[in-house]
Short mmCIF file of C-alpha atoms in Angstrom, two decimals:
data_model
loop_
_atom_site.label_atom_id
_atom_site.label_comp_id
_atom_site.label_asym_id
_atom_site.label_seq_id
_atom_site.Cartn_x
_atom_site.Cartn_y
_atom_site.Cartn_z
CA MET A 1 -20.20 5.83 -2.31
CA LEU A 2 -21.01 8.71 -0.06
CA VAL A 3 -17.89 10.39 1.41
CA VAL A 4 -18.38 11.79 4.81
CA HIS A 5 -16.29 14.78 5.99
CA PRO A 6 -16.47 14.96 9.82
CA LYS A 7 -14.68 18.35 9.85
CA LYS A 8 -17.17 19.83 7.48
CA ILE A 9 -20.10 18.44 9.36
CA ALA A 10 -18.72 19.86 12.60
CA LEU A 11 -18.32 23.26 10.98
CA PHE A 12 -21.90 22.98 9.71
CA GLY A 13 -22.99 22.32 13.28
CA VAL A 14 -21.13 25.43 14.53
CA PHE A 15 -22.79 27.37 11.75
CA LEU A 16 -26.24 26.24 12.78
CA ALA A 17 -25.50 26.96 16.48
CA VAL A 18 -24.44 30.53 15.52
CA LEU A 19 -27.63 30.94 13.46
CA SER A 20 -29.81 30.09 16.50
CA MET A 21 -27.87 32.44 18.87
CA PRO A 22 -29.90 35.34 20.32
CA LEU A 23 -29.06 38.87 19.26
CA PHE A 24 -27.30 41.38 21.41
CA ALA A 25 -29.59 43.18 23.86
CA VAL A 26 -30.34 46.82 23.17
CA GLU A 27 -29.84 48.90 26.25
CA ARG A 28 -30.09 52.47 27.34
CA GLY A 29 -27.13 54.54 26.27
CA GLU A 30 -26.82 52.96 22.86
CA ILE A 31 -27.34 54.77 19.67
CA SER A 32 -30.64 53.64 18.28
CA GLY A 33 -30.41 51.63 15.07
CA ASN A 34 -32.44 52.65 12.07
CA CYS A 35 -35.42 50.81 10.74
CA THR A 36 -38.04 51.93 8.28
CA LEU A 37 -41.60 50.75 8.97
CA PRO A 38 -44.66 50.87 6.73
CA LEU A 39 -47.63 52.58 8.38
CA LEU A 40 -50.47 50.19 9.15
CA ASP A 41 -52.93 52.14 7.07
CA GLY A 42 -50.64 51.93 4.10
CA SER A 43 -50.10 55.72 3.79
CA GLY A 44 -46.33 55.58 3.59
CA ASN A 45 -43.41 54.80 5.87
CA VAL A 46 -41.80 56.04 9.04
CA ALA A 47 -38.06 55.90 9.36
CA LEU A 48 -36.34 56.32 12.73
CA ASN A 49 -33.31 58.20 11.39
CA GLU A 50 -35.69 60.84 9.91
CA LEU A 51 -36.87 61.58 13.47
CA LYS A 52 -33.54 62.87 14.64
CA GLY A 53 -34.04 65.94 16.81
CA LYS A 54 -37.33 64.62 18.01
CA VAL A 55 -37.99 62.55 21.09
CA VAL A 56 -39.22 59.14 19.93
CA TYR A 57 -41.55 56.96 21.99
CA LEU A 58 -41.28 53.57 20.27
CA ASP A 59 -43.73 51.02 21.52
CA PHE A 60 -43.97 47.45 20.32
CA TRP A 61 -47.40 45.88 20.72
CA ALA A 62 -49.64 43.08 19.53
CA SER A 63 -53.35 42.38 19.64
CA TRP A 64 -52.93 39.28 21.86
CA CYS A 65 -51.07 41.21 24.57
CA GLY A 66 -53.18 42.28 27.46
CA PRO A 67 -51.02 45.04 28.92
CA CYS A 68 -50.81 46.60 25.45
CA ALA A 69 -54.49 47.34 25.60
CA LYS A 70 -53.91 49.01 28.93
CA SER A 71 -51.06 51.17 27.51
CA PHE A 72 -53.12 52.53 24.57
CA PRO A 73 -55.15 55.08 26.54
CA PHE A 74 -51.94 56.24 28.20
CA MET A 75 -50.23 56.73 24.83
CA ASN A 76 -53.26 58.51 23.48
CA ARG A 77 -53.16 60.99 26.35
CA LEU A 78 -49.44 61.46 25.89
CA HIS A 79 -49.96 62.12 22.22
CA ASP A 80 -52.84 64.52 22.81
CA GLU A 81 -51.01 66.51 25.48
CA LEU A 82 -47.41 66.46 24.27
CA GLY A 83 -47.54 65.16 20.68
CA GLY A 84 -47.19 68.58 19.15
CA LYS A 85 -43.93 69.33 21.03
CA ASP A 86 -41.42 67.44 18.98
CA LEU A 87 -42.65 64.07 20.32
CA ALA A 88 -43.15 61.20 17.94
CA ILE A 89 -45.12 58.29 19.35
CA ILE A 90 -44.94 55.17 17.17
CA GLY A 91 -46.82 52.01 18.05
CA VAL A 92 -45.24 49.14 16.15
CA ASN A 93 -47.62 46.21 15.53
CA LEU A 94 -46.12 42.77 15.64
CA ASP A 95 -49.14 40.71 14.85
CA GLU A 96 -48.61 37.92 12.29
CA ASN A 97 -52.05 38.72 10.93
CA PRO A 98 -52.53 42.37 10.08
CA GLU A 99 -56.30 41.83 10.50
CA ASP A 100 -55.75 41.02 14.20
CA GLY A 101 -54.02 44.40 14.57
CA GLN A 102 -56.83 46.14 12.75
CA ALA A 103 -59.45 44.50 14.98
CA PHE A 104 -57.51 45.56 18.05
CA LEU A 105 -57.34 49.14 16.79
CA ALA A 106 -61.12 49.11 16.20
CA GLN A 107 -61.58 48.31 19.91
CA TYR A 108 -58.79 50.57 21.19
CA PRO A 109 -58.46 53.45 18.79
CA ALA A 110 -55.03 55.10 18.60
CA SER A 111 -54.42 58.81 17.93
CA PHE A 112 -50.71 58.27 17.57
CA THR A 113 -48.76 56.76 14.63
CA ILE A 114 -49.28 53.02 14.07
CA ALA A 115 -46.73 51.12 12.00
CA ALA A 116 -46.48 47.44 11.09
CA ASP A 117 -43.36 45.34 11.46
CA LYS A 118 -44.35 42.47 9.17
CA GLY A 119 -40.77 41.35 8.59
CA GLU A 120 -39.87 41.64 12.28
CA GLN A 121 -36.67 43.44 11.39
CA CYS A 122 -37.35 46.26 13.81
CA ALA A 123 -38.23 43.90 16.58
CA ARG A 124 -34.98 42.04 16.01
CA LEU A 125 -32.93 45.19 15.79
CA PHE A 126 -34.24 46.39 19.16
CA ASP A 127 -34.20 42.82 20.51
CA VAL A 128 -37.64 43.11 22.05
CA LYS A 129 -37.72 41.27 25.36
CA ALA A 130 -41.32 41.62 26.34
CA MET A 131 -44.69 42.70 25.14
CA PRO A 132 -45.22 45.61 25.21
CA SER A 133 -41.70 47.03 25.14
CA THR A 134 -41.14 50.74 25.12
CA TYR A 135 -37.96 52.45 23.93
CA LEU A 136 -37.53 56.15 24.69
CA ILE A 137 -35.12 57.74 22.20
CA GLY A 138 -33.76 61.22 22.94
CA ARG A 139 -33.27 63.97 20.48
CA ASP A 140 -29.67 62.80 19.93
CA GLY A 141 -30.84 59.39 18.74
CA VAL A 142 -29.57 57.68 21.88
CA ILE A 143 -31.86 55.13 23.62
CA ARG A 144 -32.51 56.70 26.96
CA ASP A 145 -34.97 54.33 28.57
CA VAL A 146 -36.19 50.79 27.94
CA HIS A 147 -39.41 49.90 29.64
CA LEU A 148 -40.73 46.33 29.57
CA GLY A 149 -44.45 45.65 29.99
CA PHE A 150 -47.00 48.18 31.09
CA ARG A 151 -49.06 48.68 34.24
CA ALA A 152 -51.47 51.52 34.84
CA ASP A 153 -49.30 52.96 37.62
CA GLU A 154 -46.19 53.08 35.41
CA GLY A 155 -47.55 55.82 33.14
CA LYS A 156 -46.46 58.59 35.48
CA ALA A 157 -42.77 57.66 35.47
CA LEU A 158 -42.81 57.21 31.67
CA ARG A 159 -44.41 60.59 31.21
CA GLU A 160 -41.80 62.24 33.49
CA THR A 161 -39.02 60.65 31.41
CA VAL A 162 -40.62 61.88 28.17
CA GLU A 163 -40.95 65.42 29.54
CA LYS A 164 -37.31 65.39 30.69
CA LEU A 165 -36.18 64.34 27.26
CA LEU A 166 -38.41 66.96 25.63
CA ASN A 167 -36.79 69.68 27.79
CA GLU A 168 -33.27 68.75 26.65
CA ASN A 169 -31.93 71.08 24.14
CA PRO A 170 -35.30 72.10 22.61
CA SER A 171 -33.68 74.03 19.80
CA ALA A 172 -31.85 70.99 18.54
CA THR A 173 -31.02 71.08 14.88
CA GLY A 174 -33.14 68.93 12.68
CA ALA A 175 -36.26 69.45 14.82
CA LYS A 176 -39.12 69.89 12.48
CA MET B 1 -13.51 4.69 5.85
CA PRO B 2 -13.92 2.91 9.23
CA SER B 3 -17.47 2.56 10.38
CA VAL B 4 -16.69 4.11 13.79
CA ARG B 5 -15.77 7.40 12.27
CA ARG B 6 -18.87 7.27 10.08
CA THR B 7 -20.99 6.68 13.12
CA TYR B 8 -19.38 9.66 14.87
CA ALA B 9 -19.94 11.85 11.75
CA ALA B 10 -23.59 10.77 11.59
CA LEU B 11 -23.98 11.47 15.30
CA ALA B 12 -22.43 14.92 14.91
CA PHE B 13 -24.67 15.60 11.94
CA PHE B 14 -27.86 14.68 13.79
CA LEU B 15 -26.68 16.57 16.90
CA ALA B 16 -26.27 19.63 14.72
CA ILE B 17 -29.64 19.24 13.21
CA GLY B 18 -31.09 18.77 16.72
CA ALA B 19 -29.23 21.81 18.07
CA ALA B 20 -30.78 23.92 15.35
CA GLY B 21 -34.17 22.85 16.58
CA CYS B 22 -33.44 24.37 19.99
CA THR B 23 -34.76 27.73 18.91
CA GLU B 24 -36.13 30.34 21.12
CA VAL B 25 -39.62 31.67 20.52
CA ALA B 26 -39.23 35.45 20.44
CA PRO B 27 -41.51 37.40 22.74
CA TRP B 28 -43.30 38.99 19.78
CA GLN B 29 -43.98 35.53 18.23
CA ARG B 30 -46.16 34.27 21.04
CA GLY B 31 -49.45 35.29 19.60
CA ASN B 32 -50.59 31.72 19.15
CA LEU B 33 -49.22 30.64 22.51
CA ALA B 34 -51.23 33.46 24.10
CA LYS B 35 -54.54 32.03 22.88
CA PRO B 36 -56.83 30.71 25.63
CA GLN B 37 -57.09 27.34 24.04
CA MET B 38 -53.30 26.94 24.41
CA ALA B 39 -53.47 27.41 28.19
CA LEU B 40 -52.23 24.37 30.16
CA GLU B 41 -54.88 25.07 32.72
CA PRO B 42 -58.07 26.22 31.04
CA TYR B 43 -60.04 26.93 34.22
CA PRO B 44 -57.45 27.72 36.92
CA LEU B 45 -59.94 28.82 39.50
CA GLN B 46 -62.10 25.69 39.13
CA SER B 47 -59.05 23.48 39.24
CA SER B 48 -57.71 24.99 42.35
CA PHE B 49 -61.11 24.85 43.99
CA ARG B 50 -61.44 21.12 43.07
CA GLY B 51 -57.88 20.50 44.28
CA HIS B 52 -58.74 22.06 47.56
CA ILE B 53 -61.91 19.97 47.98
CA TYR B 54 -60.08 16.80 46.92
CA GLY B 55 -57.18 17.55 49.22
CA SER B 56 -59.33 18.15 52.30
CA ARG B 57 -61.61 15.16 51.71
CA GLU B 58 -58.70 12.80 51.04
CA ALA B 59 -56.77 14.12 54.05
CA ALA B 60 -59.81 13.43 56.18
CA SER B 61 -60.03 9.82 55.18
CA GLY B 62 -56.27 9.22 54.98
CA VAL B 63 -55.79 8.14 51.42
CA SER B 64 -53.37 10.59 49.87
CA ALA B 65 -52.20 12.03 53.18
CA SER B 66 -50.15 9.83 55.51
CA GLU B 67 -53.01 9.55 57.96
CA GLY B 68 -56.49 10.84 58.39
CA GLY B 69 -57.09 14.21 59.91
CA GLY B 70 -59.61 12.75 62.31
CA CYS B 71 -61.99 15.64 62.01
CA GLY B 72 -64.95 13.25 61.59
CA CYS B 73 -66.23 15.05 58.61
CA TYR B 74 -65.80 12.40 55.94
#
């Protein structure tokens, strides 16, 4: 004889509802969480908390996302022109298939760091709302700007923000 | 145990199971949905063009519109 516990079943329902609830949004002004990501070429890891003192341009992309392809030349330019000045540009690939990401990179080569977020923990931590999503993290580890999507005419504003963040406290401790 | 309570319990159970199915597809999980073969409208330009032709022809003869346009071009 199966004994049914309505209260337990109701609790189980609440538990399931909580499980399917969305995460808190990550907004500017919040301290960036830490996540460690393996590089796509398998040559090690990149950890956000090791980049304290640097300005971090964190960009989430995927091969199937059209605007991402448009943002790559911009990020390459940013890397070539400012990359040496305490700026870390990290493109986080969110393809389910790593091969798709590789094929995309063959078509749109990247001179900046490319990491893979296979377990999606970084995407969940930052609660990515759109593809691509760009998070600009200041030297103090605070998220200073969140930019959703990418259009060719938005590069200028992004670049200005990056330059502004680079000019803040250039002699910050921990800057490598 | 009365059967009414058991019915409610079963209902709550299946509601809970159903609620768990109401999941959101995260923006970064839309790789398969972004494929062209997943598009609701494979040829949007062609469809809108055909829609335009159909609409204007039908409006002229008064089938889908309330009355014919009377332009004499049907």
